[in-house]
C-alpha positions as a printed Julia matrix, in Angstrom:
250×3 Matrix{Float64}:
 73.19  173.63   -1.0
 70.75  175.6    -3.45
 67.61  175.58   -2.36
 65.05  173.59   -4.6
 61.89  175.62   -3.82
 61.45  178.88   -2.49
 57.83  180.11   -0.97
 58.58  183.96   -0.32
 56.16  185.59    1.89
 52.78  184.44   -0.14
 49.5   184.59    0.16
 46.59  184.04   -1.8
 42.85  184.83   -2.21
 40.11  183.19   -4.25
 38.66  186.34   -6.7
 35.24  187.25   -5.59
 36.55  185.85   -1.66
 36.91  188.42    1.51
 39.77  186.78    2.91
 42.43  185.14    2.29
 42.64  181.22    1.56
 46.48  181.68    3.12
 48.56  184.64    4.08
 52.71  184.76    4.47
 53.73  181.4     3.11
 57.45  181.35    3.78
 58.97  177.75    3.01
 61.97  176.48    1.59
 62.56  172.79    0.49
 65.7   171.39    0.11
 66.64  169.0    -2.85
 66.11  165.38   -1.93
 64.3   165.53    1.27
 60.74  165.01    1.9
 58.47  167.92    3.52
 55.1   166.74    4.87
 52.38  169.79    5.34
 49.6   168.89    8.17
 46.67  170.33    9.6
 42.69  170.27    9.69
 40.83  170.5     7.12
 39.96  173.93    5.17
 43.14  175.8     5.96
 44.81  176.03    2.19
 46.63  173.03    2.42
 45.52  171.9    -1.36
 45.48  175.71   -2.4
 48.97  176.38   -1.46
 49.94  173.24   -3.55
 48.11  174.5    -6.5
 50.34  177.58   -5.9
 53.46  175.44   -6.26
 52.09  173.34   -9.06
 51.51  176.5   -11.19
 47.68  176.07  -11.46
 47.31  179.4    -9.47
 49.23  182.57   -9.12
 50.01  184.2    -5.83
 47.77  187.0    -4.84
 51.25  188.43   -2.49
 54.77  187.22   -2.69
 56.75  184.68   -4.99
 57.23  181.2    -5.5
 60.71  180.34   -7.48
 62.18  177.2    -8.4
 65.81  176.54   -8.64
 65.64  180.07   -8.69
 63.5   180.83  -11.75
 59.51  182.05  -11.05
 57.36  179.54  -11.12
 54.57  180.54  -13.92
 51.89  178.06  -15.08
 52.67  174.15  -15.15
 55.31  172.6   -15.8
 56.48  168.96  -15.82
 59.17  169.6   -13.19
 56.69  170.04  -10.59
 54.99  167.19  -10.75
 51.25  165.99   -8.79
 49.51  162.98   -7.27
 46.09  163.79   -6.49
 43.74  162.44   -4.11
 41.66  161.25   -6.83
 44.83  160.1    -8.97
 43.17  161.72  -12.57
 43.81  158.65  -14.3
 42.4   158.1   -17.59
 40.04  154.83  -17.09
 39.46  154.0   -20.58
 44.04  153.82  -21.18
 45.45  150.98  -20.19
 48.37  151.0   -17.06
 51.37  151.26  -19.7
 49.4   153.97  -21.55
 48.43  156.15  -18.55
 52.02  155.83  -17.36
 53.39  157.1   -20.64
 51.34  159.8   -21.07
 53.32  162.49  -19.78
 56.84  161.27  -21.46
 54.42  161.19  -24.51
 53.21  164.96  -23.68
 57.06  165.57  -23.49
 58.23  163.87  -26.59
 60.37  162.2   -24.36
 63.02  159.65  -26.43
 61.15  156.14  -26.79
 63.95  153.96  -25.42
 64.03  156.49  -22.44
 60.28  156.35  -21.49
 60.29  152.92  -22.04
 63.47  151.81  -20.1
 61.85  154.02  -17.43
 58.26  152.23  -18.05
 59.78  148.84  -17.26
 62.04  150.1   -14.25
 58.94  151.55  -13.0
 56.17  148.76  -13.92
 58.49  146.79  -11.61
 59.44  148.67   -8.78
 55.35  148.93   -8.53
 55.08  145.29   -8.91
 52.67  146.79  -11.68
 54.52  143.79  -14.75
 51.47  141.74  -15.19
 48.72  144.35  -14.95
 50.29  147.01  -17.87
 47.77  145.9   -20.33
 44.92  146.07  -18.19
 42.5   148.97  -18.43
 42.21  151.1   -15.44
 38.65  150.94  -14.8
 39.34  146.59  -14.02
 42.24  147.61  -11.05
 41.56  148.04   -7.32
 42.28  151.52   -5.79
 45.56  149.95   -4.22
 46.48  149.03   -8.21
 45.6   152.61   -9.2
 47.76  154.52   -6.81
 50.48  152.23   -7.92
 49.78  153.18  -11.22
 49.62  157.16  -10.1
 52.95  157.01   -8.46
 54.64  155.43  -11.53
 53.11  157.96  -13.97
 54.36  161.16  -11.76
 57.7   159.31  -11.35
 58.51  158.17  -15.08
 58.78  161.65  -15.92
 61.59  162.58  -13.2
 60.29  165.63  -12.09
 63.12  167.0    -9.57
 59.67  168.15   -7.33
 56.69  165.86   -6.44
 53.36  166.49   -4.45
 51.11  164.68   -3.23
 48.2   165.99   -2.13
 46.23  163.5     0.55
 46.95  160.63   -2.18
 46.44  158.16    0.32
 43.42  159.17    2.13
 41.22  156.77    0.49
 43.18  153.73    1.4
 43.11  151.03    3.51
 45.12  151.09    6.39
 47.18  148.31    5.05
 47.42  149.44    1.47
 48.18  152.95    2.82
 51.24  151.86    4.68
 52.73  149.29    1.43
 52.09  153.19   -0.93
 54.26  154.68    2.22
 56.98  151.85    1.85
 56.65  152.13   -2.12
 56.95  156.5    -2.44
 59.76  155.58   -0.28
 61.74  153.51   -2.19
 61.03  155.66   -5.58
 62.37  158.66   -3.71
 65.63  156.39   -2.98
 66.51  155.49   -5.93
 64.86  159.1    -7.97
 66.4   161.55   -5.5
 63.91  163.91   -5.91
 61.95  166.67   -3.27
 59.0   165.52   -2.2
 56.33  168.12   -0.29
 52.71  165.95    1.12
 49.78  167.11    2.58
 47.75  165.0     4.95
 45.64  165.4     8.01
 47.09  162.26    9.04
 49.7   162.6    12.2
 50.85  159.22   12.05
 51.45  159.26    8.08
 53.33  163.19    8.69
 55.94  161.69   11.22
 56.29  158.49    9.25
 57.06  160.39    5.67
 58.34  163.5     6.86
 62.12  164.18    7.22
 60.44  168.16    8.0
 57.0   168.78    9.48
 54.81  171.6     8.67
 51.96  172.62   10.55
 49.62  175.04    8.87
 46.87  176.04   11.07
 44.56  178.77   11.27
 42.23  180.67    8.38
 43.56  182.04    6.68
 46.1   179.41    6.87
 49.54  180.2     8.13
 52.72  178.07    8.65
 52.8   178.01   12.94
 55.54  175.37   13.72
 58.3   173.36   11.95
 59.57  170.16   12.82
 62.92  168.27   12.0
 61.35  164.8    12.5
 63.16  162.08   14.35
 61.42  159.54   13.45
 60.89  159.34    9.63
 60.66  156.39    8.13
 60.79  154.24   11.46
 58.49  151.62   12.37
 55.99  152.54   14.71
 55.48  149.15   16.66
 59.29  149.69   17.75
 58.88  153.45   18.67
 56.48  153.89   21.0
 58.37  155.51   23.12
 57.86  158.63   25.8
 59.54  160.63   23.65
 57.82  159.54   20.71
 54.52  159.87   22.36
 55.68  162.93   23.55
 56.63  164.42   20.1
 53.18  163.08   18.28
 51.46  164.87   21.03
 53.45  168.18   20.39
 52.72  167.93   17.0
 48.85  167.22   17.99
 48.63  170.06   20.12
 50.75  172.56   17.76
 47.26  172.01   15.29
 44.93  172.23   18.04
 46.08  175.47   19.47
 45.43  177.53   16.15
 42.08  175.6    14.94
């Protein structure tokens, strides 16, 4: 299988910076799986996926896609922010069609996709509503659908769901689930969050230290599994491995 991403060996360092933000990246995501990043803050979690995204070029090393450089933006590579960028003053359909706008996408294909989307994110009787009226729940509903109408083959996320409630956190977990189901795209995350890495990530990623490095990988065992039915030694066991693998470098 061809390799969707490849991080070759990169590192990076803000201009007028001493050191590095993070040194020897090497990472390689497959297509269709889901690759969650963890560790504390400060260690170039969001820098290296400003790296992928194009909005930075590597200091050291390469970043290629499907085997072409990545070099500046590009739809295929799309972002959920923390913040979701949103445009309060559009309306849900508009800030969803945005980027097929950006795109010139075909109107019967953005809007096929609009209405697949609008209710997948149980988003149907809100798409006329300006953003500024909807709950943060609504809004990362509305994020989600915006990055996924435009099928790029990678998505990040970058902490989207920090700013949730615990119980609005976990339906966004169930919902980028589903989307990834049926869209079939890769999917790389960052969090801080141990419970939300094991529960999203097929592959774990620890990046620890400053400048930040990749320490461990994990094949995870327990993606997408309830947690009230795992609470297992071995689970507890493998959260506190992961736990440890962060502390040992911080």
């Amino acid at each position: 299988m061809t390799d969707l991403l490849t991080i070759d060996n990169v590192s990076f360092r803000y201009p007028n910076s001493a050191n590095a933000s993070i040194q020897e990246i090497n990472l390689t995501v497959e297509p269709n799986s889901i690759n969650v990043i963890v560790g504390p803050s400060g260690v170039g979690k969001s820098t290296l996926l400003n790296l992928i995204a194009g909005f930075l070029k590597p200091t050291q090393g390469t970043i290629e896609m499907q085997g072409v450089k990545v070099q500046g933006a590009n739809w295929r590579r799309g972002i959920v922010f923390q913040d979701m960028a949103l445009y309060p003053w559009l309306t849900v359909k508009q800030n969803i069609l945005f980027g097929p706008k950006m795109r010139k996408m075909p109107a019967n294909q953005s809007l096929d996709r609009l209405q697949y989307l609008l209710s997948e994110t149980r988003l149907l009787e809100f798409e006329d509503t300006p953003i500024y009226e909807l709950s943060g729940g609504l809004r990362q509903r509305v994020a989600l659908a915006r990055a996924f109408i435009n099928e790029p083959p990678l998505l990040m996320l970058d902490e989207s769901f920090s700013a949730l409630d615990n119980y609005t956190r976990s339906e966004m977990h169930s919902l980028l689930l589903a989307l990834w189901k049926n869209n079939q795209n890769g999917i790389i995350a960052i969090t801080h969050d141990i419970d939300e890495a094991i529960f999203l990530g097929q592959n774990i990623y620890v990046l620890n230290g400053k400048p930040g490095k990749i320490s461990q990988k994990f094949a995870n065992p327990y993606f997408n599994m309830d947690m009230s039915e795992i609470l297992s030694t071995e689970y507890i066991a493998f959260r506190n491995q992961l736990v440890s693998s962060i502390k040992q470098m911080s």
